[in-house]
Coordinates of C-alpha atoms in Angstrom, one line a residue:
M246 CA 54.5 102.9 124.5
L247 CA 55.6 105.4 127.2
K248 CA 52.9 108.0 127.5
D249 CA 54.7 109.9 130.2
A250 CA 57.6 111.8 128.7
R251 CA 59.4 112.0 132.1
H252 CA 60.1 108.2 132.0
R253 CA 61.7 108.1 128.5
P254 CA 65.1 109.3 129.7
I255 CA 65.1 106.8 132.5
V256 CA 64.3 103.9 130.1
A257 CA 66.8 105.1 127.6
L258 CA 69.6 105.2 130.3
A259 CA 68.6 101.7 131.5
L260 CA 68.9 100.4 127.9
V261 CA 72.2 102.1 127.3
G262 CA 73.5 100.7 130.6
L263 CA 72.4 97.2 129.6
V264 CA 74.1 97.4 126.2
A265 CA 77.2 98.9 127.8
S266 CA 77.5 96.2 130.4
F267 CA 77.3 93.5 127.6
G268 CA 79.9 95.4 125.6
L269 CA 82.3 95.5 128.5
L270 CA 81.9 91.7 129.0
V271 CA 82.6 91.1 125.3
A272 CA 85.6 93.5 125.3
Q273 CA 87.3 91.6 128.0
T274 CA 87.2 88.4 125.9
I275 CA 88.5 89.9 122.7
R276 CA 92.2 89.3 122.0
P277 CA 94.5 88.9 119.0
S278 CA 94.5 85.6 117.2
I279 CA 98.2 85.2 117.9
P280 CA 100.3 86.5 120.8
P281 CA 102.1 89.9 120.3
Q282 CA 105.5 88.1 120.5
A283 CA 104.5 85.9 117.6
Y284 CA 103.5 88.9 115.5
A285 CA 106.9 90.5 116.3
E286 CA 108.6 87.3 115.2
L287 CA 106.6 87.2 112.0
K288 CA 108.0 90.6 111.1
E289 CA 111.5 89.3 111.9
A290 CA 110.9 86.2 109.9
V291 CA 109.8 88.1 106.8
A292 CA 112.8 90.4 107.1
T293 CA 115.2 87.5 107.5
L294 CA 113.7 85.6 104.5
D295 CA 114.0 88.8 102.4
E296 CA 117.6 89.1 103.4
S297 CA 118.6 85.4 103.0
L298 CA 116.5 84.4 100.0
G299 CA 116.0 87.7 98.3
H300 CA 112.6 89.4 98.3
S301 CA 111.5 88.3 94.9
N302 CA 113.0 84.8 95.0
Y303 CA 110.4 83.1 97.1
C304 CA 106.6 82.9 97.6
L305 CA 105.3 83.1 101.1
V306 CA 102.3 80.7 101.9
A307 CA 100.3 80.8 105.1
R308 CA 97.5 78.2 105.2
D309 CA 96.2 79.3 108.6
V310 CA 93.9 82.2 108.1
R311 CA 94.9 83.9 111.4
V312 CA 98.6 83.8 110.3
L313 CA 97.7 85.0 106.8
Y314 CA 95.8 88.0 108.3
W315 CA 98.8 89.1 110.4
L316 CA 101.2 88.5 107.6
E317 CA 99.1 90.7 105.3
T318 CA 99.8 93.6 107.7
I319 CA 103.5 93.0 107.2
T320 CA 103.8 92.2 103.5
D321 CA 101.6 92.1 100.4
E322 CA 103.5 89.1 99.1
V323 CA 101.7 86.3 101.0
H324 CA 99.3 83.6 99.6
R325 CA 97.0 81.0 101.0
H326 CA 97.7 78.2 98.5
P327 CA 101.0 77.1 96.9
S328 CA 99.2 76.9 93.5
E329 CA 99.3 80.8 93.6
C330 CA 103.1 80.8 93.5
T331 CA 105.5 80.9 90.6
S332 CA 108.8 80.9 92.6
R333 CA 110.2 79.0 95.5
I334 CA 107.5 78.2 98.0
V335 CA 108.0 79.0 101.6
F336 CA 105.4 77.9 104.1
I337 CA 105.2 79.9 107.3
D338 CA 103.2 79.2 110.5
V339 CA 103.1 79.9 114.2
L340 CA 103.7 77.1 116.7
K341 CA 104.0 74.4 114.0
T342 CA 106.6 71.8 113.3
P343 CA 107.6 71.5 109.7
P344 CA 106.9 68.2 107.9
R345 CA 109.7 65.7 107.5
G346 CA 111.9 66.2 104.5
S347 CA 111.3 69.9 104.4
E348 CA 114.1 72.5 104.4
L349 CA 113.9 74.7 107.4
V350 CA 114.5 78.3 106.4
Y351 CA 113.5 80.1 109.6
R352 CA 113.0 78.9 113.1
G353 CA 112.1 81.2 116.0
R354 CA 110.4 80.6 119.3
Y355 CA 106.9 81.0 117.8
V356 CA 107.4 81.1 114.0
T357 CA 108.7 78.5 111.6
A358 CA 109.2 78.8 107.9
W359 CA 110.1 75.9 105.6
T360 CA 110.3 74.7 102.0
P361 CA 108.8 71.3 101.4
A362 CA 111.0 69.0 99.3
K363 CA 108.0 67.8 97.2
L364 CA 107.1 71.3 96.0
H365 CA 110.6 72.5 95.5
P366 CA 112.9 69.6 94.3
A367 CA 116.6 70.0 94.5
P368 CA 118.3 70.8 91.2
P369 CA 120.1 67.9 89.5
P370 CA 123.8 67.5 90.2
A371 CA 126.1 69.5 87.9
G372 CA 127.1 67.7 84.7
H373 CA 123.9 65.6 84.4

């Protein structure tokens, strides 16, 4: 291809420069899938749920893959589907309003956690 060995370093530098310039453009567009404040609030939400519900008394479900990814950096006890749970189901999401009829168990500026009434019915009244 290049018969003159003196031109090879110049061509190699040109190719490296081209690849590096594309890399810099791409690096400027990469960002986390959730804001850092939301990640900090996810950590706070998990700690609050552990304290208020008891670590082993609930099953955390994150249907959004982005939220699931970040939660997996905080706790191993997170699932994608409620069918994977054997205890009280708690959905958690970023910037989402819980459905009507659900019990709100955590509300922050970015993060909301709730238990749907359909998946976790209230126990019958005492004496029945």
